[in-house]
XYZ file of N, CA and C in Angstrom:
564
model
N 0.650 -1.357 0.176
C -0.291 0.065 -0.066
C 1.029 1.604 -0.019
N 0.666 1.932 -0.799
C 1.619 3.599 -1.190
C 1.179 4.227 -0.020
N 2.097 4.915 0.438
C 1.307 6.409 1.562
C 2.117 7.340 0.979
N 1.488 8.652 0.811
C 1.851 9.589 0.215
C 0.622 10.455 1.167
N 0.854 12.126 0.075
C -0.080 13.098 0.825
C -1.791 12.850 0.468
N -1.892 12.411 -0.702
C -3.381 11.900 -1.189
C -3.959 10.716 -0.192
N -3.349 9.808 0.091
C -3.867 8.669 0.447
C -3.540 8.874 2.259
N -2.984 9.950 2.711
C -3.187 10.606 4.163
C -4.424 10.997 4.303
N -4.594 11.951 3.202
C -5.673 12.972 3.164
C -6.841 11.944 3.230
N -7.378 11.187 2.561
C -8.180 10.353 2.615
C -8.400 9.401 3.927
N -7.033 8.687 4.329
C -7.438 8.442 5.573
C -7.685 9.708 6.854
N -7.197 10.712 6.654
C -7.884 11.847 8.027
C -9.204 12.040 7.360
N -10.131 12.018 6.325
C -11.279 11.535 6.116
C -12.137 10.356 6.955
N -11.423 9.626 7.050
C -12.048 8.190 7.756
C -11.816 8.329 8.860
N -10.429 9.051 9.548
C -10.479 9.296 11.238
C -11.377 10.381 11.624
N -11.999 10.855 10.422
C -12.909 12.256 11.264
C -14.157 11.888 11.527
N -14.101 10.523 10.751
C -15.913 10.227 11.164
C -16.247 9.781 12.508
N -15.620 9.042 13.373
C -16.127 8.673 14.519
C -16.105 10.136 15.359
N -15.205 11.069 14.888
C -14.978 12.772 15.839
C -16.370 13.024 15.416
N -16.636 13.407 14.265
C -18.348 13.936 13.772
C -19.141 13.215 14.418
N -19.210 11.907 14.540
C -20.378 11.314 14.948
C -20.467 11.422 16.589
N -19.286 11.502 17.343
C -19.541 11.758 18.398
C -19.791 13.365 18.848
N -19.352 14.070 18.324
C -19.991 15.500 18.492
C -21.474 15.440 19.160
N -22.604 14.899 18.395
C -23.766 14.566 18.386
C -24.179 13.830 19.636
N -23.206 13.202 20.474
C -23.557 12.057 21.429
C -22.971 12.871 22.885
N -22.150 14.025 22.694
C -21.554 15.047 23.970
C -22.566 15.590 24.779
N -22.582 15.438 25.940
C -24.072 16.160 26.696
C -24.171 17.405 26.478
N -25.044 18.041 26.436
C -25.145 19.455 26.177
C -24.563 20.175 26.914
N -23.918 20.080 28.352
C -23.341 21.301 28.912
C -22.391 21.468 28.549
N -21.708 20.416 27.944
C -20.336 20.004 27.535
C -20.054 20.967 26.257
N -20.950 20.539 25.218
C -21.038 21.192 24.010
C -22.636 21.673 23.501
N -22.484 22.666 23.888
C -23.693 23.995 23.367
C -24.095 23.203 22.026
N -25.905 23.302 21.263
C -26.039 23.234 20.493
C -25.767 23.925 19.204
N -25.674 25.235 19.178
C -24.893 25.951 18.008
C -23.421 25.765 17.862
N -22.851 25.290 18.836
C -21.172 25.332 18.647
C -21.458 23.615 18.284
N -21.955 22.910 18.577
C -21.697 21.235 18.197
C -22.294 21.528 16.702
N -23.443 22.184 16.355
C -23.771 22.224 14.593
C -22.330 22.768 13.964
N -22.198 24.118 14.404
C -21.004 24.824 13.898
C -19.866 23.843 13.676
N -18.843 22.964 14.684
C -18.195 22.028 14.768
C -18.642 20.804 13.575
N -19.313 20.123 13.929
C -20.137 19.332 12.748
C -19.900 19.887 11.244
N -20.448 20.776 10.768
C -20.458 21.431 9.634
C -18.734 21.716 9.301
N -18.291 22.007 10.360
C -16.848 22.706 9.926
C -16.019 20.943 9.483
N -16.421 19.829 10.209
C -15.625 18.824 10.050
C -16.201 18.306 8.707
N -17.345 18.416 8.683
C -17.722 17.786 7.185
C -17.537 18.607 5.955
N -17.475 20.160 6.185
C -16.671 20.701 5.378
C -15.064 20.347 4.983
N -14.533 20.315 6.100
C -13.177 19.957 5.899
C -13.177 18.102 5.384
N -13.869 17.452 5.202
C -13.587 16.247 4.815
C -14.079 16.368 3.273
N -15.238 17.336 2.810
C -15.546 17.673 1.574
C -14.156 18.152 0.465
N -13.554 19.209 1.322
C -12.229 19.561 0.888
C -11.306 18.720 0.620
N -11.107 17.881 1.668
C -9.942 16.697 1.472
C -10.084 16.079 0.670
N -11.729 15.484 0.243
C -12.649 14.592 -0.669
C -11.699 15.316 -1.971
N -11.814 16.545 -2.272
C -11.692 17.149 -3.635
C -10.052 17.470 -3.461
N -9.082 17.612 -2.821
C -7.904 18.036 -2.456
C -7.073 16.261 -2.760
N -7.477 15.510 -2.160
C -6.655 13.867 -2.348
C -6.868 13.626 -3.611
N -8.137 13.760 -4.508
C -7.938 13.234 -6.017
C -6.991 14.581 -6.978
N -7.331 15.553 -6.436
C -6.104 16.748 -7.420
C -4.684 16.591 -7.346
N -4.415 16.386 -5.989
C -2.981 16.133 -5.846
C -2.424 15.092 -5.881
N -3.535 13.813 -5.872
C -3.070 12.348 -6.670
C -2.549 12.640 -8.250
N -3.701 13.100 -9.084
C -3.668 13.268 -10.341
C -2.274 14.386 -10.554
N -2.204 15.193 -10.306
C -1.169 16.233 -10.157
C 0.021 15.808 -9.850
N 0.160 15.087 -8.625
C 1.280 14.575 -8.536
C 1.491 12.958 -9.354
N 0.960 12.713 -9.988
C 1.110 11.224 -10.587
C 1.108 10.237 -9.133
N 0.488 10.238 -8.521
C 0.277 9.597 -7.086
C -0.992 8.836 -7.043
N -1.555 8.484 -8.160
C -2.894 7.796 -8.164
C -2.373 6.180 -7.918
N -2.902 5.741 -7.160
C -3.118 4.063 -7.237
C -3.939 3.469 -6.898
N -4.283 1.982 -6.860
C -5.477 1.188 -7.047
C -5.613 1.313 -5.451
N -5.151 1.209 -4.537
C -5.579 1.339 -2.787
C -6.203 3.002 -2.806
N -5.547 3.783 -3.440
C -6.332 5.236 -3.300
C -7.706 5.259 -4.141
N -7.726 4.490 -5.150
C -9.075 4.644 -5.907
C -9.840 3.768 -5.497
N -9.809 2.983 -4.687
C -10.679 1.907 -3.536
C -11.175 3.215 -2.419
N -10.300 3.384 -1.754
C -10.351 4.017 -0.166
C -10.996 5.298 -0.442
N -10.681 6.378 -1.486
C -11.496 7.654 -1.779
C -12.780 7.520 -1.824
N -13.503 6.711 -2.587
C -15.114 6.313 -2.789
C -15.454 5.457 -1.651
N -14.724 4.910 -0.746
C -15.500 4.150 0.228
C -15.580 5.589 1.416
N -14.403 6.237 1.676
C -14.180 7.316 2.782
C -15.457 8.328 2.675
N -15.526 8.769 1.312
C -16.814 9.565 0.664
C -17.880 8.998 1.365
N -18.559 7.794 0.674
C -19.673 7.010 1.333
C -19.889 6.787 2.765
N -18.776 6.729 3.531
C -19.034 6.724 5.002
C -19.532 7.597 5.698
N -18.829 9.033 5.477
C -19.044 10.141 5.722
C -20.291 10.590 5.439
N -20.881 10.587 4.018
C -21.888 10.869 3.687
C -23.205 10.337 4.414
N -22.873 8.585 4.567
C -24.053 7.978 5.300
C -24.071 8.288 6.549
N -22.875 8.852 7.158
C -23.025 8.792 8.574
C -24.003 10.205 9.123
N -23.196 11.151 8.153
C -23.936 12.485 8.307
C -25.756 12.605 7.979
N -26.190 12.019 6.948
C -27.660 11.582 6.667
C -27.910 10.701 7.698
N -27.549 9.541 8.050
C -27.858 9.170 9.543
C -28.364 10.141 10.636
N -27.046 10.675 11.171
C -27.438 11.767 11.991
C -28.430 12.730 11.650
N -28.768 13.190 10.571
C -29.613 14.362 10.133
C -30.925 13.874 10.092
N -31.350 12.548 9.812
C -32.429 11.527 9.992
C -32.802 11.785 11.595
N -32.012 11.110 12.523
C -31.859 11.303 13.678
C -32.359 12.390 14.303
N -31.907 13.593 14.094
C -32.411 14.762 14.391
C -33.470 15.334 14.077
N -34.203 14.893 12.769
C -35.468 15.259 13.106
C -34.885 16.430 11.807
N -33.717 16.201 10.881
C -33.534 17.754 10.264
C -33.683 16.944 8.876
N -33.876 16.097 8.104
C -34.328 15.849 6.861
C -34.826 14.446 7.227
N -35.652 14.034 5.960
C -36.393 12.886 5.859
C -35.979 11.849 5.630
N -36.079 10.540 6.242
C -35.453 9.202 5.916
C -35.277 8.898 4.781
N -36.284 8.841 3.825
C -36.852 8.400 2.447
C -35.997 9.284 1.619
N -35.138 10.905 1.952
C -33.969 10.884 1.312
C -32.782 10.367 1.105
N -32.814 10.088 2.701
C -31.310 9.393 3.104
C -31.308 8.070 2.452
N -32.669 7.643 2.277
C -32.506 6.215 1.862
C -32.400 6.106 -0.080
N -32.774 6.805 -0.264
C -32.443 6.911 -1.970
C -30.933 7.283 -2.142
N -30.358 8.318 -1.252
C -28.965 8.520 -1.326
C -28.255 7.481 -1.005
N -28.582 6.794 0.139
C -27.286 5.853 0.580
C -27.703 4.857 -0.243
N -28.824 4.192 -0.681
C -29.275 3.101 -1.201
C -28.280 2.895 -2.972
N -28.412 4.318 -3.455
C -27.921 4.735 -4.682
C -26.404 4.554 -4.926
N -25.580 4.569 -3.309
C -24.342 4.673 -3.202
C -23.827 3.427 -3.396
N -24.319 2.410 -2.517
C -24.404 1.038 -2.563
C -24.466 0.474 -3.755
N -25.696 0.602 -4.540
C -26.246 -0.067 -5.963
C -24.715 0.338 -6.395
N -24.542 1.916 -6.829
C -23.037 2.105 -7.693
C -22.381 1.711 -7.559
N -22.012 1.356 -6.157
C -20.329 0.874 -5.431
C -20.010 -0.580 -6.080
N -21.152 -1.125 -5.691
C -21.397 -2.469 -6.082
C -21.101 -2.784 -7.804
N -22.011 -1.741 -8.468
C -21.925 -1.891 -10.010
C -20.487 -1.757 -10.650
N -19.962 -0.806 -10.110
C -18.307 -0.373 -10.103
C -17.695 -1.693 -9.797
N -17.489 -2.022 -8.884
C -16.959 -3.410 -8.400
C -17.313 -4.353 -9.486
N -18.353 -4.773 -10.033
C -18.779 -5.657 -10.763
C -18.308 -5.175 -12.162
N -18.755 -4.311 -12.758
C -17.515 -3.768 -14.027
C -16.176 -4.072 -14.153
N -15.785 -3.438 -12.851
C -13.928 -3.646 -12.970
C -13.675 -4.974 -12.743
N -14.651 -5.950 -12.118
C -14.102 -7.466 -12.428
C -14.510 -7.750 -13.947
N -14.917 -7.407 -14.681
C -15.378 -7.518 -16.204
C -14.648 -6.608 -16.910
N -13.675 -6.193 -16.365
C -12.715 -5.297 -17.184
C -13.123 -4.186 -17.692
N -14.414 -3.698 -17.519
C -14.936 -2.568 -18.068
C -15.202 -1.556 -17.076
N -14.587 -1.524 -16.275
C -14.933 -0.094 -15.121
C -14.804 1.323 -15.451
N -14.274 1.244 -17.051
C -14.418 2.891 -17.609
C -15.940 3.016 -17.705
N -16.488 2.181 -18.041
C -17.954 2.367 -18.585
C -18.862 3.321 -17.508
N -18.215 2.581 -16.125
C -19.183 3.366 -15.188
C -17.930 4.279 -14.294
N -17.280 5.128 -14.741
C -16.337 5.894 -14.341
C -17.097 7.170 -14.203
N -17.132 8.023 -13.209
C -17.792 9.221 -12.989
C -18.225 10.220 -13.863
N -19.399 10.596 -13.934
C -19.975 11.351 -15.097
C -20.543 13.059 -14.253
N -20.369 14.055 -15.380
C -20.560 15.325 -14.682
C -21.964 15.355 -13.988
N -22.793 14.263 -14.352
C -24.371 14.133 -13.022
C -23.722 13.878 -11.946
N -23.038 12.813 -11.998
C -22.356 12.299 -10.545
C -21.912 13.640 -9.795
N -21.234 14.653 -10.442
C -20.391 15.780 -9.928
C -21.327 16.747 -9.284
N -22.696 17.006 -10.310
C -23.756 17.864 -9.723
C -24.698 17.319 -8.487
N -24.721 15.924 -8.457
C -25.234 15.307 -7.696
C -24.695 15.435 -6.095
N -23.278 15.349 -6.197
C -22.251 15.536 -5.001
C -22.456 16.878 -4.488
N -22.039 17.658 -5.336
C -22.181 19.400 -4.986
C -23.663 19.614 -4.636
N -24.732 19.225 -4.968
C -26.074 19.579 -4.480
C -26.112 19.102 -2.592
N -25.951 17.698 -2.814
C -25.730 17.045 -1.778
C -24.906 17.395 -0.385
N -23.874 17.410 -0.951
C -22.601 18.292 0.111
C -22.982 19.309 0.629
N -23.354 20.219 -0.388
C -24.439 21.496 0.235
C -25.267 21.363 1.061
N -26.530 20.697 0.780
C -27.371 20.257 1.794
C -27.148 20.062 2.932
N -26.340 18.920 2.919
C -25.614 18.372 4.052
C -25.122 19.421 5.242
N -24.023 20.362 4.530
C -23.471 21.210 5.327
C -24.614 22.256 6.083
N -25.565 22.550 5.257
C -26.501 23.647 5.605
C -27.751 23.149 6.954
N -27.922 21.850 6.796
C -28.591 21.111 7.443
C -27.936 20.719 8.759
N -26.726 20.580 8.760
C -25.748 20.042 9.873
C -25.531 21.752 10.351
N -25.334 22.712 9.998
C -24.961 23.950 10.429
C -25.893 24.368 11.048
N -27.471 24.409 10.303
C -28.668 24.182 11.106
C -29.123 25.654 11.825
N -28.094 26.975 11.051
C -28.570 28.530 11.448
C -28.510 29.285 10.388
N -29.511 30.173 10.292
C -29.225 31.145 9.036
C -27.641 31.358 8.543
N -27.702 31.238 7.402
C -26.399 32.076 6.945
C -26.757 33.350 6.257
N -27.916 33.550 5.655
C -28.376 34.549 5.332
C -29.586 35.089 6.055
N -29.831 36.200 6.729
C -30.867 36.751 7.391
C -32.231 36.181 6.510
N -33.277 35.335 7.107
C -34.716 35.383 6.601
C -34.825 34.063 5.656
N -33.310 33.631 5.700
C -33.769 32.483 4.389
C -33.345 31.080 5.603
N -34.321 30.125 5.925
C -34.635 28.993 6.495
C -33.633 27.976 6.250
N -32.648 27.395 6.888
C -31.372 26.324 6.569
C -32.010 25.273 5.957
N -33.329 24.950 7.112
C -34.100 23.422 7.191
C -34.640 23.861 5.599
N -35.559 24.388 5.330
C -36.345 24.701 4.068
C -35.336 24.593 2.883
N -34.114 25.165 2.648
C -33.282 25.217 1.620
C -32.309 24.142 1.459
N -32.025 24.084 3.036
C -31.248 22.387 3.110
C -31.793 20.953 2.344
N -33.138 21.257 2.726
C -33.938 19.921 2.261
C -34.511 20.239 0.742
N -34.695 21.335 0.305
C -34.929 21.022 -0.796
C -33.828 21.453 -1.899
N -32.550 21.350 -1.183
C -31.329 20.857 -2.068
C -31.257 19.242 -2.082
N -31.630 19.142 -0.530
C -31.694 17.378 -0.760
C -32.625 16.857 -1.202
N -33.699 17.450 -1.824
C -34.857 17.002 -2.786
C -34.212 16.689 -4.240
N -33.118 17.895 -4.783
C -32.449 18.129 -5.929
C -31.277 17.132 -5.568
N -30.603 16.906 -4.595
C -29.655 15.653 -4.817
C -30.277 14.562 -4.796
N -31.625 14.226 -4.388
C -32.215 12.786 -5.064
C -32.626 12.494 -5.886
N -33.184 13.659 -6.744
C -33.624 13.392 -8.219
C -32.025 13.546 -8.393
N -31.136 14.034 -8.601
C -29.727 13.723 -9.159
C -29.343 12.272 -8.878
N -29.342 11.941 -7.530
C -29.032 10.886 -7.669
C -29.959 9.521 -8.280
N -30.975 9.922 -8.412
C -31.759 8.530 -9.386
C -31.522 8.973 -10.617
N -31.109 9.950 -11.077
C -30.843 10.602 -12.683
C -29.583 9.594 -12.946
N -28.569 10.103 -11.797
C -27.641 9.498 -11.995
C -27.024 8.050 -11.866
N -28.154 7.423 -11.125
C -28.238 6.015 -11.277
C -28.439 5.594 -12.531
N -29.675 5.990 -12.989
C -30.184 5.484 -14.095
C -29.041 5.633 -15.142
N -28.372 6.920 -15.153
C -27.589 7.050 -16.290
C -26.287 5.467 -16.345
N -26.079 5.648 -15.193
C -24.806 4.413 -14.441
C -24.914 3.209 -15.245
N -26.466 2.861 -14.489
C -27.095 1.615 -15.245
C -27.006 1.509 -16.732
N -27.429 2.532 -17.424
C -27.535 2.372 -18.674
C -26.092 2.369 -19.574
N -25.035 2.801 -19.148
C -23.907 2.771 -19.404
C -23.429 1.091 -19.306
N -23.563 0.486 -18.083
C -23.321 -0.595 -17.519
C -23.786 -1.751 -18.581
N -25.322 -1.302 -18.890
C -26.346 -2.134 -19.799
C -25.780 -2.282 -21.103
N -24.876 -1.180 -22.042
C -24.621 -1.177 -22.740
C -23.108 -1.937 -22.948
N -22.483 -2.418 -21.546
C -21.394 -2.970 -21.891
C -22.131 -4.233 -22.303
N -23.057 -4.997 -21.203
C -23.501 -6.396 -21.603
C -23.990 -6.608 -22.668
N -24.667 -5.556 -23.851
C -24.924 -5.859 -24.840
C -23.838 -5.904 -25.983
N -22.553 -5.413 -25.558
C -21.379 -5.915 -26.792
C -20.829 -6.904 -26.266
């Protein structure tokens, strides 16, 4: 297993998950609600930044590896799933939205693994629709974690859940796209 800065950043994202989750289980007197929300949003934002940065650095410095290609999406899916489950538990978003997003992630991960075994992993490579989905999802999660108005009069729950619905629609759309790409491989 290679060890370099991109791999370190990916491992950092994995290591942040228990810290992120633990914030919501600390007693209120130790960590007040607004501070908890702010710290959780900052940790999630750091994870999102390291997600972008590790891939950028790996490509730029020629430090891509099979292990990094495996670990990066796993780290992403783990922190997103943890955030969505926490948001549902806190009553900040709907369970059906979390199920759509988490279900798609599991489905596409399994599809990519299967296609890789068939030697056709490029047919389900990340597409632009997937990047749009990720952007909407990350911003929605950040707003719902922060849970405070960034702009006076703008309800973070209404806006965050609106973006969550957009993310769920893009999630389903991207899943259909990837399934169609995989189906084309089978027809060949």
